[in-house]
CSV table of C-alpha atoms in Angstrom, one decimal:
chain,number,residue,atom,x,y,z
A,1,MET,CA,81.8,4.0,-6.0
A,2,PRO,CA,85.3,4.8,-4.5
A,3,ARG,CA,87.6,3.2,-6.6
A,4,GLY,CA,89.4,0.7,-4.8
A,5,PRO,CA,87.5,-2.0,-2.5
A,6,ILE,CA,86.0,-0.4,0.9
A,7,PRO,CA,88.1,-1.3,4.0
A,8,VAL,CA,86.3,-2.9,6.8
A,9,ALA,CA,88.1,-3.4,9.7
A,10,MET,CA,85.8,-6.4,11.8
A,11,VAL,CA,86.4,-6.1,15.4
A,12,VAL,CA,86.4,-8.9,18.2
A,13,ASP,CA,87.3,-9.3,21.3
A,14,ASN,CA,89.0,-12.9,20.5
A,15,LEU,CA,88.9,-15.2,17.3
A,16,GLY,CA,88.7,-18.2,19.3
A,17,ARG,CA,86.9,-21.2,18.7
A,18,ASN,CA,83.0,-19.5,18.7
A,19,GLY,CA,80.1,-18.2,17.1
A,20,ILE,CA,81.4,-14.4,16.2
A,21,ALA,CA,85.1,-16.0,15.3
A,22,ALA,CA,82.9,-18.5,12.7
A,23,TYR,CA,80.5,-15.6,11.8
A,24,VAL,CA,83.2,-13.3,10.7
A,25,LEU,CA,85.5,-16.3,8.9
A,26,ASN,CA,82.8,-17.7,7.2
A,27,THR,CA,81.7,-14.0,6.0
A,28,CYS,CA,85.0,-13.1,5.0
A,29,SER,CA,85.3,-16.2,2.9
A,30,GLN,CA,82.5,-15.4,0.6
A,31,LEU,CA,83.2,-11.2,0.7
A,32,ASP,CA,84.2,-10.6,-3.1
A,33,HIS,CA,87.8,-8.9,-2.1
A,34,LYS,CA,87.1,-7.0,-5.4
A,35,GLN,CA,84.6,-5.0,-3.4
A,36,ILE,CA,85.0,-5.0,0.1
A,37,ALA,CA,89.0,-5.2,1.6
A,38,PRO,CA,88.0,-6.9,4.9
A,39,PHE,CA,90.9,-6.9,8.5
A,40,ILE,CA,90.3,-8.7,11.4
A,41,VAL,CA,91.4,-6.3,14.6
A,42,VAL,CA,91.4,-9.0,17.7
A,43,GLY,CA,91.9,-7.9,21.9
A,44,GLY,CA,92.5,-11.4,23.1
A,45,GLY,CA,93.4,-14.8,21.8
A,46,VAL,CA,93.8,-15.8,18.1
A,47,ASP,CA,93.3,-19.7,17.6
A,48,SER,CA,95.6,-21.4,15.7
A,49,ALA,CA,93.4,-23.1,13.0
A,50,ASN,CA,91.2,-19.7,12.5
A,51,ALA,CA,94.9,-17.9,12.1
A,52,ALA,CA,95.2,-20.2,9.3
A,53,GLN,CA,92.4,-19.9,8.0
A,54,ALA,CA,92.5,-16.2,7.8
A,55,LYS,CA,96.2,-16.0,6.2
A,56,ALA,CA,95.1,-18.8,3.4
A,57,MET,CA,91.9,-15.9,2.6
A,58,GLY,CA,94.7,-13.1,2.2
A,59,ILE,CA,93.0,-11.0,5.6
A,60,PRO,CA,95.1,-10.1,8.0
A,61,ILE,CA,94.9,-10.5,11.7
A,62,ILE,CA,95.6,-7.1,13.8
A,63,ALA,CA,96.6,-7.9,17.4
A,64,LEU,CA,96.0,-5.5,20.0
A,65,PRO,CA,96.6,-5.9,23.9
A,66,ASN,CA,94.3,-8.2,25.5
A,67,ARG,CA,91.0,-6.1,26.1
A,68,LYS,CA,90.1,-7.0,29.4
A,69,ARG,CA,93.8,-7.3,31.1
A,70,HIS,CA,94.9,-4.0,29.5
A,71,PRO,CA,91.6,-1.8,28.4
A,72,VAL,CA,93.9,1.7,28.2
A,73,ALA,CA,96.4,0.2,26.0
A,74,TYR,CA,94.0,-1.8,23.8
A,75,LEU,CA,92.0,1.3,22.4
A,76,HIS,CA,94.8,3.6,21.9
A,77,LYS,CA,96.5,0.9,20.4
A,78,LEU,CA,93.1,0.8,18.7
A,79,SER,CA,92.8,4.0,18.0
A,80,GLN,CA,96.3,3.9,16.4
A,81,ILE,CA,95.2,0.8,13.9
A,82,LEU,CA,92.3,2.8,12.8
A,83,ARG,CA,94.0,6.4,12.0
A,84,ALA,CA,96.6,4.6,10.2
A,85,GLN,CA,94.6,1.8,8.3
A,86,ARG,CA,91.3,4.7,7.6
A,87,PRO,CA,88.7,1.8,7.4
A,88,GLN,CA,85.6,3.7,5.6
A,89,ILE,CA,83.3,0.6,8.0
A,90,VAL,CA,84.0,-0.4,11.8
A,91,HIS,CA,82.0,-3.6,12.6
A,92,VAL,CA,82.1,-4.0,16.0
A,93,HIS,CA,81.1,-7.6,17.2
A,94,GLY,CA,79.3,-8.4,20.6
A,95,ASN,CA,76.6,-9.1,22.9
A,96,SER,CA,76.6,-6.1,25.2
A,97,ARG,CA,76.9,-2.3,25.5
A,98,THR,CA,80.3,-2.3,26.0
A,99,MET,CA,80.9,-2.3,22.2
A,100,ALA,CA,80.7,1.5,22.9
A,101,LEU,CA,84.2,1.4,24.0
A,102,GLU,CA,85.6,0.5,20.1
A,103,LEU,CA,82.3,2.1,18.7
A,104,SER,CA,83.6,5.5,20.8
A,105,VAL,CA,87.3,5.1,19.2
A,106,ALA,CA,86.2,4.7,16.0
A,107,LYS,CA,83.8,7.8,16.1
A,108,ARG,CA,86.6,10.0,17.2
A,109,CYS,CA,88.4,8.4,14.1
A,110,HIS,CA,86.1,9.9,11.8
A,111,CYS,CA,85.0,6.6,10.7
A,112,SER,CA,82.3,7.2,8.5
A,113,ALA,CA,79.9,3.9,9.1
A,114,ARG,CA,80.0,2.3,13.0
A,115,ILE,CA,78.4,-0.7,12.9
A,116,ALA,CA,77.2,-2.5,16.6
A,117,HIS,CA,76.5,-6.4,15.6
A,118,SER,CA,74.7,-8.2,18.3
A,119,HIS,CA,75.7,-12.1,18.5
A,120,ASN,CA,73.4,-12.9,21.3
A,121,SER,CA,70.5,-12.2,23.5
A,122,THR,CA,72.0,-11.6,27.2
A,123,CYS,CA,76.1,-10.7,28.4
A,124,ASP,CA,77.7,-11.4,31.9
A,125,HIS,CA,77.8,-7.8,32.8
A,126,LYS,CA,74.2,-6.7,32.8
A,127,LEU,CA,75.0,-3.8,35.3
A,128,LEU,CA,77.9,-2.7,32.7
A,129,HIS,CA,75.6,-3.0,29.7
A,130,ARG,CA,72.7,-0.7,31.4
A,131,LEU,CA,75.1,2.0,32.3
A,132,LEU,CA,76.6,1.8,29.2
A,133,LYS,CA,73.6,2.6,27.2
A,134,PRO,CA,73.5,6.5,26.6
A,135,VAL,CA,76.8,6.4,25.7
A,136,PHE,CA,76.4,3.4,23.4
A,137,VAL,CA,73.5,4.7,21.2
A,138,ARG,CA,75.7,8.0,20.7
A,139,SER,CA,78.2,5.8,19.4
A,140,TYR,CA,77.3,3.7,16.4
A,141,THR,CA,75.6,4.5,13.2
A,142,HIS,CA,74.0,1.8,12.4
A,143,GLY,CA,72.9,-1.3,14.1
A,144,LEU,CA,72.9,-5.3,12.8
A,145,ALA,CA,71.7,-8.7,14.7
A,146,CYS,CA,71.9,-12.0,13.7
A,147,GLY,CA,68.3,-12.7,15.1
A,148,SER,CA,65.5,-10.6,16.1
A,149,LYS,CA,65.8,-11.8,19.9
A,150,ALA,CA,69.2,-10.9,19.9
A,151,GLY,CA,68.5,-7.8,18.0
A,152,ARG,CA,66.0,-6.5,20.7
A,153,TRP,CA,68.8,-7.6,23.6
A,154,LEU,CA,71.1,-5.1,22.5
A,155,PHE,CA,68.7,-2.3,21.2
A,156,GLU,CA,65.8,-2.2,22.4
A,157,ASP,CA,63.1,-0.1,20.3
A,158,ARG,CA,65.7,1.5,18.1
A,159,PRO,CA,65.9,0.3,14.5
A,160,PHE,CA,68.3,-2.6,13.8
A,161,ALA,CA,68.6,-4.9,10.5
A,162,ILE,CA,69.5,-8.6,10.4
A,163,ALA,CA,72.5,-10.0,9.2
A,164,PRO,CA,72.0,-13.6,9.3
A,165,ASN,CA,74.6,-16.4,10.6
A,166,GLY,CA,75.7,-18.4,7.4
A,167,ILE,CA,77.3,-21.7,6.8
A,168,ASP,CA,79.0,-23.8,4.0
A,169,VAL,CA,75.8,-25.5,3.6
A,170,ALA,CA,77.1,-28.2,1.0
A,171,HIS,CA,80.1,-29.1,3.4
A,172,PHE,CA,77.8,-30.0,6.4
A,173,LEU,CA,74.7,-32.0,4.0
A,174,PHE,CA,74.5,-36.1,4.9
A,175,ASP,CA,76.4,-38.3,3.5
A,176,GLY,CA,75.7,-42.1,4.3
A,177,GLN,CA,79.5,-43.1,3.4
A,178,THR,CA,80.9,-40.4,6.0
A,179,ARG,CA,78.4,-41.3,8.7
A,180,GLU,CA,79.6,-45.3,8.4
A,181,CYS,CA,82.9,-44.2,8.4
A,182,THR,CA,82.9,-42.3,11.3
A,183,ARG,CA,81.1,-44.2,13.6
A,184,ALA,CA,83.2,-47.0,13.7
A,185,GLU,CA,86.2,-44.8,13.9
A,186,LEU,CA,84.4,-44.1,17.2
A,187,GLY,CA,82.8,-47.3,17.6
A,188,LEU,CA,79.3,-46.2,17.6
A,189,GLU,CA,78.2,-49.2,15.2
A,190,GLY,CA,74.5,-50.2,16.1
A,191,LYS,CA,74.3,-47.0,19.0
A,192,PHE,CA,71.9,-44.3,18.8
A,193,VAL,CA,73.9,-40.8,19.0
A,194,ILE,CA,72.6,-38.1,20.5
A,195,GLY,CA,74.8,-35.2,19.8
A,196,HIS,CA,76.1,-31.9,20.7
A,197,VAL,CA,78.4,-29.5,19.8
A,198,GLY,CA,79.6,-26.4,21.9
A,199,GLY,CA,81.7,-24.6,24.4
A,200,LEU,CA,81.7,-26.8,27.4
A,201,ASN,CA,80.2,-23.5,29.5
A,202,THR,CA,77.8,-22.6,31.6
A,203,GLN,CA,75.6,-20.9,28.7
A,204,LYS,CA,75.4,-24.4,26.9
A,205,ASN,CA,74.0,-25.9,29.7
A,206,GLN,CA,75.8,-29.9,29.4
A,207,ALA,CA,74.9,-30.5,32.8
A,208,PHE,CA,71.3,-30.6,31.8
A,209,LEU,CA,71.6,-32.6,29.2
A,210,ILE,CA,73.9,-35.3,30.9
A,211,ALA,CA,71.4,-35.6,33.2
A,212,SER,CA,68.6,-36.3,30.8
A,213,PHE,CA,71.0,-38.5,29.1
A,214,GLU,CA,71.5,-41.2,32.0
A,215,GLN,CA,67.1,-41.0,32.1
A,216,VAL,CA,66.9,-41.9,28.6
A,217,ALA,CA,70.4,-44.3,29.0
A,218,GLN,CA,68.8,-46.3,32.3
A,219,ARG,CA,65.5,-47.6,29.5
A,220,ASP,CA,67.9,-47.2,26.4
A,221,SER,CA,70.9,-49.6,26.4
A,222,GLN,CA,72.2,-48.6,22.7
A,223,ALA,CA,72.4,-44.6,23.7
A,224,VAL,CA,75.2,-42.8,23.6
A,225,LEU,CA,75.9,-38.8,24.5
A,226,LEU,CA,78.7,-37.3,22.0
A,227,LEU,CA,80.3,-34.0,23.5
A,228,VAL,CA,82.0,-32.0,21.2
A,229,GLY,CA,83.9,-29.1,22.1
A,230,ALA,CA,86.4,-27.6,24.8
A,231,GLY,CA,85.6,-24.9,28.2
A,232,PRO,CA,85.9,-23.9,31.3
A,233,LEU,CA,83.4,-26.0,32.5
A,234,GLU,CA,85.1,-29.4,30.8
A,235,ALA,CA,86.9,-30.5,34.2
A,236,GLU,CA,83.8,-29.8,36.1
A,237,LEU,CA,81.4,-31.7,33.6
A,238,LYS,CA,83.9,-34.8,33.7
A,239,ARG,CA,84.1,-35.2,37.4
A,240,GLN,CA,80.2,-35.2,36.7
A,241,VAL,CA,80.1,-38.1,34.6
A,242,ALA,CA,82.7,-40.0,36.9
A,243,SER,CA,80.2,-40.8,38.8
A,244,SER,CA,77.5,-41.6,36.8
A,245,PRO,CA,77.1,-45.6,36.0
A,246,PHE,CA,76.6,-44.2,32.3
A,247,ILE,CA,80.2,-43.6,32.0
A,248,SER,CA,81.4,-45.3,29.5
A,249,ARG,CA,78.4,-44.2,27.3
A,250,ILE,CA,79.2,-40.3,27.9
A,251,LEU,CA,82.0,-39.2,25.0
A,252,PHE,CA,83.8,-36.4,25.4
A,253,TYR,CA,85.4,-35.9,21.8
A,254,GLY,CA,86.8,-32.5,22.6
A,255,PRO,CA,87.3,-29.0,20.2
A,256,SER,CA,86.8,-30.4,16.4
A,257,GLU,CA,88.6,-28.2,13.8
A,258,ASP,CA,86.1,-29.3,11.4
A,259,PRO,CA,82.8,-31.0,13.2
A,260,SER,CA,80.8,-32.0,9.6
A,261,LYS,CA,81.5,-35.2,9.9
A,262,LEU,CA,80.4,-35.9,13.8
A,263,TYR,CA,77.2,-34.3,12.4
A,264,GLN,CA,77.3,-37.1,9.9
A,265,ALA,CA,77.8,-39.9,13.0
A,266,MET,CA,74.6,-38.6,15.2
A,267,ASP,CA,70.8,-39.8,15.2
A,268,MET,CA,69.7,-36.3,16.3
A,269,PHE,CA,71.4,-33.2,17.7
A,270,ALA,CA,70.9,-31.3,21.4
A,271,LEU,CA,71.1,-28.0,22.3
A,272,PRO,CA,69.7,-27.2,25.7
A,273,SER,CA,71.3,-23.6,26.0
A,274,LEU,CA,70.3,-20.8,29.0
A,275,PHE,CA,70.3,-18.3,26.5
A,276,GLU,CA,71.6,-17.8,22.5
A,277,GLY,CA,71.5,-15.5,19.6
A,278,LEU,CA,71.7,-17.6,16.5
A,279,PRO,CA,73.6,-20.8,17.2
A,280,ILE,CA,75.8,-21.6,14.1
A,281,SER,CA,76.1,-25.3,15.6
A,282,LEU,CA,72.2,-26.0,15.2
A,283,LEU,CA,72.2,-24.4,11.6
A,284,GLU,CA,75.1,-26.9,10.8
A,285,ALA,CA,72.8,-29.8,12.5
A,286,GLN,CA,69.9,-29.0,10.3
A,287,SER,CA,72.0,-28.5,7.3
A,288,ALA,CA,73.3,-32.5,8.5
A,289,GLY,CA,69.2,-33.5,8.2
A,290,LEU,CA,69.6,-34.0,11.9
A,291,PRO,CA,66.3,-33.6,14.5
A,292,CYS,CA,67.2,-31.3,16.9
A,293,LEU,CA,65.4,-31.0,20.3
A,294,VAL,CA,66.3,-27.2,21.4
A,295,ALA,CA,65.4,-25.1,24.6
A,296,ASN,CA,62.5,-23.2,23.6
A,297,ASN,CA,64.1,-19.9,24.4
A,298,ILE,CA,66.2,-19.8,21.2
A,299,ASP,CA,65.2,-17.7,18.6
A,300,SER,CA,62.5,-18.9,16.2
A,301,ASP,CA,64.7,-17.5,13.0
A,302,VAL,CA,67.3,-20.3,13.5
A,303,VAL,CA,64.4,-22.5,13.0
A,304,LEU,CA,64.8,-24.0,9.5
A,305,THR,CA,63.4,-27.1,9.1
A,306,ASN,CA,60.6,-29.0,10.3
A,307,GLN,CA,62.8,-31.5,12.3
A,308,VAL,CA,63.5,-28.6,15.3
A,309,THR,CA,61.5,-29.4,18.4
A,310,ALA,CA,61.8,-26.8,21.1
A,311,LEU,CA,60.9,-27.9,24.5
A,312,PRO,CA,61.2,-25.5,28.1
A,313,LEU,CA,64.0,-26.2,30.5
A,314,GLU,CA,61.8,-25.6,32.9
A,315,ALA,CA,60.1,-29.0,31.6
A,316,GLY,CA,62.9,-30.8,33.1
A,317,THR,CA,65.5,-33.7,32.7
A,318,GLN,CA,62.5,-36.3,32.6
A,319,ALA,CA,60.5,-34.3,29.6
A,320,TRP,CA,63.8,-34.1,27.8
A,321,ALA,CA,64.8,-37.3,28.0
A,322,GLN,CA,61.0,-38.3,27.2
A,323,GLU,CA,61.6,-36.3,23.8
A,324,ILE,CA,64.8,-37.8,23.2
A,325,ALA,CA,62.8,-41.2,23.4
A,326,ARG,CA,60.0,-40.3,20.8
A,327,ILE,CA,62.9,-38.7,18.8
A,328,ARG,CA,64.3,-41.8,18.7
A,329,GLN,CA,60.9,-43.9,17.7
A,330,SER,CA,60.4,-41.3,14.7
A,331,ALA,CA,64.1,-40.7,13.5
A,332,GLN,CA,65.0,-42.3,9.9
A,333,THR,CA,68.5,-41.7,8.6
A,334,HIS,CA,67.4,-42.0,4.9
A,335,SER,CA,65.0,-39.4,5.2
A,336,ARG,CA,68.1,-36.9,6.4
A,337,SER,CA,69.5,-36.8,2.5
A,338,GLN,CA,65.8,-35.7,1.3
A,339,GLN,CA,67.2,-31.7,3.0
A,340,GLN,CA,65.5,-29.2,0.9
A,341,ALA,CA,67.8,-27.1,-0.2
A,342,GLN,CA,65.4,-24.1,-0.2
A,343,GLU,CA,64.8,-24.2,3.3
A,344,LEU,CA,68.6,-23.9,4.0
A,345,ARG,CA,69.7,-21.5,1.3
A,346,SER,CA,69.2,-18.4,3.4
A,347,ILE,CA,71.9,-19.8,5.3
A,348,ASP,CA,74.6,-20.3,3.6
A,349,THR,CA,77.2,-18.4,2.8
A,350,THR,CA,76.6,-17.1,-0.6
A,351,HIS,CA,74.0,-15.6,0.7
A,352,THR,CA,74.7,-14.3,3.6
A,353,ALA,CA,77.9,-12.6,2.6
A,354,ARG,CA,75.8,-10.9,0.0
A,355,VAL,CA,73.0,-9.5,2.2
A,356,LEU,CA,76.1,-7.8,4.4
A,357,LEU,CA,77.4,-6.4,1.2
A,358,ASN,CA,74.0,-5.0,0.1
A,359,GLN,CA,74.4,-3.6,4.1
A,360,TYR,CA,77.8,-1.9,3.8
A,361,GLN,CA,76.9,-0.6,0.4
A,362,SER,CA,73.3,1.1,1.9
A,363,PHE,CA,75.0,1.8,5.0
A,364,LEU,CA,77.6,3.6,2.6
A,365,SER,CA,74.8,5.4,0.2
A,366,LEU,CA,76.6,3.4,-2.4
A,367,PRO,CA,74.3,1.4,-5.4
A,368,SER,CA,73.8,-2.5,-4.0
A,369,GLU,CA,73.9,-6.0,-5.6
A,370,SER,CA,70.5,-7.4,-6.8
């Protein structure tokens, strides 16, 4: 094994409030920094809370020119950084073959291991994704994916390994006192709270969830929809809600740096995404012991408990409303504290970071940890 920790460049499009940023920070928090010396290279915005978290962990963030607005300057600066820092591993995170840009730069900089890491099961620029395939397959040395579906999307029939998303499970476990306090703060005592955590964007499909909730609300006067997050569709969704007869029962909480207490306040979790990789919010909701209703396009790798129900979006809002009502009848708050730790062990960051460390060592042909 080489002297000193292995330098690893974690390359991300941005370090905002999103799943990739959460994965990178959660993983870096648990990696043994005597063995791995990570630094984060960012081609976009950096959320202040994420910056503070990285600083507290002693992990440098190197901000480059904006990847989308100034791609030439971005790639030139990335080359300079890699030549100066000389990381043995360049770990590029994304959801399309545009990662070939960063990986090709890393190849020219003679980085030993160049990892393409898929975090989703589709992308917004499919034509470019297809056109870049020949460059992409020559640019990386190892493929990782958050789940099977995300891996097949990016690598097709080429090999890849699973590097599962992880969270601090203990932080999200059910706590009755936190539940009571949070529900009191939000004025939710006696309500049936349908919760959702995610960016307000097309992928997460909140318009569908709002329409489903309205059908629930017609028959259930205690039902409340709690939307946690922010994003480009916030104004549009608020206009949709403004004309709803149930506007007072649809709550836009906004973004949360730590949504753990909000999961405690919920009675169920809903995720009608159009597509996903391995959603961290669903891991958090399961850790909190919540019954979950999700779109059936979500990778089965993320289903860890018997409290997850998958339903096609094609079934429509009425079917989703009926399933929410069924969950309402069967949900029991006291059972949330009985969640089996063994079911959740595989998603705890202590485990997922160890998996990644072993993969790093394998990629460099070093002895792995048991």
